[in-house]
PDB file of C-alpha atoms in Angstrom:
ATOM      1  CA  UNK A   1     -61.616  91.801   9.202  1.00 89.00           C
ATOM      2  CA  UNK A   2     -59.223  93.830   7.093  1.00 93.00           C
ATOM      3  CA  UNK A   3     -60.144  97.056   5.364  1.00 93.00           C
ATOM      4  CA  UNK A   4     -57.950  99.364   3.315  1.00 93.00           C
ATOM      5  CA  UNK A   5     -58.413 103.069   2.629  1.00 94.00           C
ATOM      6  CA  UNK A   6     -56.346 104.952   0.052  1.00 95.00           C
ATOM      7  CA  UNK A   7     -54.594 108.066   1.297  1.00 95.00           C
ATOM      8  CA  UNK A   8     -56.322 111.263   0.177  1.00 95.00           C
ATOM      9  CA  UNK A   9     -54.357 113.786  -1.883  1.00 94.00           C
ATOM     10  CA  UNK A  10     -54.763 117.349  -0.596  1.00 94.00           C
ATOM     11  CA  UNK A  11     -53.053 120.681  -1.018  1.00 94.00           C
ATOM     12  CA  UNK A  12     -50.612 121.976   1.584  1.00 92.00           C
ATOM     13  CA  UNK A  13     -49.398 125.563   1.830  1.00 92.00           C
ATOM     14  CA  UNK A  14     -45.984 124.263   2.861  1.00 91.00           C
ATOM     15  CA  UNK A  15     -45.504 121.182   0.717  1.00 92.00           C
ATOM     16  CA  UNK A  16     -47.839 121.512  -2.269  1.00 92.00           C
ATOM     17  CA  UNK A  17     -49.658 118.222  -2.830  1.00 92.00           C
ATOM     18  CA  UNK A  18     -49.605 115.884   0.161  1.00 93.00           C
ATOM     19  CA  UNK A  19     -51.236 112.508   0.824  1.00 94.00           C
ATOM     20  CA  UNK A  20     -53.038 112.050   4.146  1.00 95.00           C
ATOM     21  CA  UNK A  21     -54.308 108.874   5.863  1.00 96.00           C
ATOM     22  CA  UNK A  22     -58.090 108.737   6.001  1.00 96.00           C
ATOM     23  CA  UNK A  23     -60.778 106.194   6.809  1.00 97.00           C
ATOM     24  CA  UNK A  24     -64.500 106.042   6.098  1.00 98.00           C
ATOM     25  CA  UNK A  25     -66.317 105.728   9.411  1.00 98.00           C
ATOM     26  CA  UNK A  26     -70.078 105.457   9.898  1.00 99.00           C
ATOM     27  CA  UNK A  27     -71.318 107.186  13.044  1.00 99.00           C
ATOM     28  CA  UNK A  28     -74.537 105.851  14.549  1.00 98.00           C
ATOM     29  CA  UNK A  29     -76.793 107.362  17.199  1.00 97.00           C
ATOM     30  CA  UNK A  30     -80.374 106.186  17.505  1.00 96.00           C
ATOM     31  CA  UNK A  31     -81.854 106.060  14.022  1.00 96.00           C
ATOM     32  CA  UNK A  32     -79.182 108.327  12.523  1.00 97.00           C
ATOM     33  CA  UNK A  33     -76.332 106.753  10.536  1.00 98.00           C
ATOM     34  CA  UNK A  34     -73.835 109.271   9.240  1.00 98.00           C
ATOM     35  CA  UNK A  35     -70.859 108.338   7.020  1.00 98.00           C
ATOM     36  CA  UNK A  36     -67.829 110.606   7.442  1.00 98.00           C
ATOM     37  CA  UNK A  37     -64.247 110.667   6.247  1.00 98.00           C
ATOM     38  CA  UNK A  38     -61.853 110.900   9.216  1.00 98.00           C
ATOM     39  CA  UNK A  39     -58.145 111.604   9.302  1.00 97.00           C
ATOM     40  CA  UNK A  40     -56.473 108.631  10.992  1.00 97.00           C
ATOM     41  CA  UNK A  41     -54.402 110.503  13.570  1.00 95.00           C
ATOM     42  CA  UNK A  42     -52.090 108.519  15.829  1.00 93.00           C
ATOM     43  CA  UNK A  43     -51.190 111.797  17.535  1.00 93.00           C
ATOM     44  CA  UNK A  44     -54.779 112.510  18.607  1.00 94.00           C
ATOM     45  CA  UNK A  45     -55.661 111.235  22.073  1.00 94.00           C
ATOM     46  CA  UNK A  46     -59.376 111.039  21.321  1.00 96.00           C
ATOM     47  CA  UNK A  47     -61.663 110.923  18.289  1.00 98.00           C
ATOM     48  CA  UNK A  48     -62.880 114.422  17.421  1.00 98.00           C
ATOM     49  CA  UNK A  49     -65.944 115.598  15.501  1.00 98.00           C
ATOM     50  CA  UNK A  50     -66.903 119.195  14.628  1.00 98.00           C
ATOM     51  CA  UNK A  51     -70.017 120.977  15.890  1.00 98.00           C
ATOM     52  CA  UNK A  52     -72.133 120.327  12.778  1.00 98.00           C
ATOM     53  CA  UNK A  53     -71.509 116.561  12.823  1.00 98.00           C
ATOM     54  CA  UNK A  54     -72.564 116.359  16.478  1.00 98.00           C
ATOM     55  CA  UNK A  55     -75.695 118.369  15.717  1.00 98.00           C
ATOM     56  CA  UNK A  56     -76.602 116.024  12.834  1.00 98.00           C
ATOM     57  CA  UNK A  57     -76.300 113.153  15.331  1.00 98.00           C
ATOM     58  CA  UNK A  58     -78.652 114.941  17.738  1.00 97.00           C
ATOM     59  CA  UNK A  59     -76.099 115.942  20.376  1.00 97.00           C
ATOM     60  CA  UNK A  60     -77.145 118.804  22.646  1.00 94.00           C
ATOM     61  CA  UNK A  61     -75.486 120.769  25.426  1.00 91.00           C
ATOM     62  CA  UNK A  62     -77.305 119.778  28.613  1.00 85.00           C
ATOM     63  CA  UNK A  63     -74.872 120.973  31.268  1.00 84.00           C
ATOM     64  CA  UNK A  64     -72.413 123.746  30.493  1.00 85.00           C
ATOM     65  CA  UNK A  65     -70.193 122.677  33.407  1.00 87.00           C
ATOM     66  CA  UNK A  66     -69.302 119.565  31.361  1.00 90.00           C
ATOM     67  CA  UNK A  67     -67.602 121.702  28.711  1.00 93.00           C
ATOM     68  CA  UNK A  68     -63.836 121.344  28.810  1.00 94.00           C
ATOM     69  CA  UNK A  69     -61.007 122.316  26.505  1.00 93.00           C
ATOM     70  CA  UNK A  70     -58.485 120.267  24.583  1.00 92.00           C
ATOM     71  CA  UNK A  71     -55.373 121.407  22.780  1.00 88.00           C
ATOM     72  CA  UNK A  72     -53.444 120.063  19.864  1.00 83.00           C
ATOM     73  CA  UNK A  73     -50.420 121.710  18.347  1.00 79.00           C
ATOM     74  CA  UNK A  74     -49.996 125.202  19.743  1.00 74.00           C
ATOM     75  CA  UNK A  75     -51.533 126.945  22.711  1.00 75.00           C
ATOM     76  CA  UNK A  76     -55.050 127.573  21.435  1.00 85.00           C
ATOM     77  CA  UNK A  77     -57.599 125.097  22.761  1.00 91.00           C
ATOM     78  CA  UNK A  78     -61.101 124.271  21.559  1.00 94.00           C
ATOM     79  CA  UNK A  79     -64.199 123.689  23.722  1.00 96.00           C
ATOM     80  CA  UNK A  80     -65.497 120.113  23.711  1.00 97.00           C
ATOM     81  CA  UNK A  81     -67.965 117.770  25.332  1.00 97.00           C
ATOM     82  CA  UNK A  82     -67.222 114.058  25.661  1.00 97.00           C
ATOM     83  CA  UNK A  83     -69.983 111.853  24.267  1.00 97.00           C
ATOM     84  CA  UNK A  84     -70.337 108.118  23.531  1.00 96.00           C
ATOM     85  CA  UNK A  85     -71.135 106.997  20.034  1.00 96.00           C
ATOM     86  CA  UNK A  86     -71.493 103.788  18.034  1.00 98.00           C
ATOM     87  CA  UNK A  87     -68.999 103.718  15.195  1.00 98.00           C
ATOM     88  CA  UNK A  88     -68.479 101.373  12.260  1.00 98.00           C
ATOM     89  CA  UNK A  89     -65.276 100.639  10.385  1.00 96.00           C
ATOM     90  CA  UNK A  90     -66.371  98.341   7.592  1.00 94.00           C
ATOM     91  CA  UNK A  91     -68.564  95.668   9.208  1.00 95.00           C
ATOM     92  CA  UNK A  92     -66.980  96.115  12.641  1.00 96.00           C
ATOM     93  CA  UNK A  93     -69.108  98.111  15.087  1.00 97.00           C
ATOM     94  CA  UNK A  94     -67.915  99.457  18.422  1.00 98.00           C
ATOM     95  CA  UNK A  95     -68.740 102.160  20.955  1.00 98.00           C
ATOM     96  CA  UNK A  96     -66.209 104.905  21.590  1.00 98.00           C
ATOM     97  CA  UNK A  97     -65.891 108.193  23.381  1.00 98.00           C
ATOM     98  CA  UNK A  98     -65.693 111.157  21.053  1.00 98.00           C
ATOM     99  CA  UNK A  99     -64.815 114.765  21.711  1.00 98.00           C
ATOM    100  CA  UNK A 100     -67.635 116.839  20.233  1.00 98.00           C
ATOM    101  CA  UNK A 101     -66.017 120.149  19.376  1.00 98.00           C
ATOM    102  CA  UNK A 102     -68.342 123.083  19.992  1.00 97.00           C
ATOM    103  CA  UNK A 103     -66.924 124.992  17.033  1.00 95.00           C
ATOM    104  CA  UNK A 104     -66.428 124.357  13.342  1.00 95.00           C
ATOM    105  CA  UNK A 105     -63.057 124.481  11.660  1.00 89.00           C
ATOM    106  CA  UNK A 106     -61.742 121.202  13.062  1.00 94.00           C
ATOM    107  CA  UNK A 107     -61.565 118.112  10.866  1.00 96.00           C
ATOM    108  CA  UNK A 108     -62.945 114.752  11.994  1.00 98.00           C
ATOM    109  CA  UNK A 109     -60.031 112.902  13.616  1.00 97.00           C
ATOM    110  CA  UNK A 110     -59.924 109.206  14.427  1.00 98.00           C
ATOM    111  CA  UNK A 111     -57.899 109.219  17.646  1.00 96.00           C
ATOM    112  CA  UNK A 112     -56.259 106.561  19.798  1.00 95.00           C
ATOM    113  CA  UNK A 113     -58.490 106.309  22.887  1.00 95.00           C
ATOM    114  CA  UNK A 114     -61.196 103.610  22.524  1.00 96.00           C
ATOM    115  CA  UNK A 115     -60.279 103.012  18.852  1.00 95.00           C
ATOM    116  CA  UNK A 116     -56.637 102.068  18.323  1.00 94.00           C
ATOM    117  CA  UNK A 117     -56.745  99.336  20.984  1.00 92.00           C
ATOM    118  CA  UNK A 118     -59.334  97.493  18.876  1.00 95.00           C
ATOM    119  CA  UNK A 119     -57.347  97.493  15.640  1.00 94.00           C
ATOM    120  CA  UNK A 120     -53.941  97.059  14.110  1.00 93.00           C
ATOM    121  CA  UNK A 121     -53.450 100.171  11.981  1.00 94.00           C
ATOM    122  CA  UNK A 122     -50.708 100.334   9.373  1.00 94.00           C
ATOM    123  CA  UNK A 123     -49.755 103.231   7.113  1.00 93.00           C
ATOM    124  CA  UNK A 124     -48.538 101.615   3.892  1.00 92.00           C
ATOM    125  CA  UNK A 125     -45.823 103.649   2.131  1.00 87.00           C
ATOM    126  CA  UNK A 126     -47.771 106.902   1.949  1.00 84.00           C
ATOM    127  CA  UNK A 127     -50.362 105.040  -0.127  1.00 90.00           C
ATOM    128  CA  UNK A 128     -52.995 103.423   2.080  1.00 92.00           C
ATOM    129  CA  UNK A 129     -54.226 102.940   5.618  1.00 91.00           C
ATOM    130  CA  UNK A 130     -54.799  99.266   6.443  1.00 94.00           C
ATOM    131  CA  UNK A 131     -57.010  98.536   9.454  1.00 93.00           C
ATOM    132  CA  UNK A 132     -57.278  95.020  10.887  1.00 93.00           C
ATOM    133  CA  UNK A 133     -59.156  93.794  13.927  1.00 89.00           C
ATOM    134  CA  UNK A 134     -56.717  93.082  16.741  1.00 71.00           C
TER     135      UNK A 134
END
């Protein structure tokens, strides 16, 4: 399988217009199938979804002692819960761990753990993200 996603043009306060690598991913939990656009982020350890996406998938907080914190750039962390989720890239389905962020304001990130080992991911000249099964 090979699937290609065009980079998405967005505004940047520092650089004006910038093109970012994205991929259309369908998240599946039970009877819910939810298409989302994710940033393809080779710097992210784990796939990340914001609070509202997790709620749409029916995630709930069962045990508060499972809440942990992850950090990206900078010192400020965000609270997360690790959940398992069926994901689809094109016709290829797989199960992956996702960090469900317990706040809004974080974009969906397609991270390395449980995802990148399944695919060969190439960023083509600031134009497209090409994803192939490994």
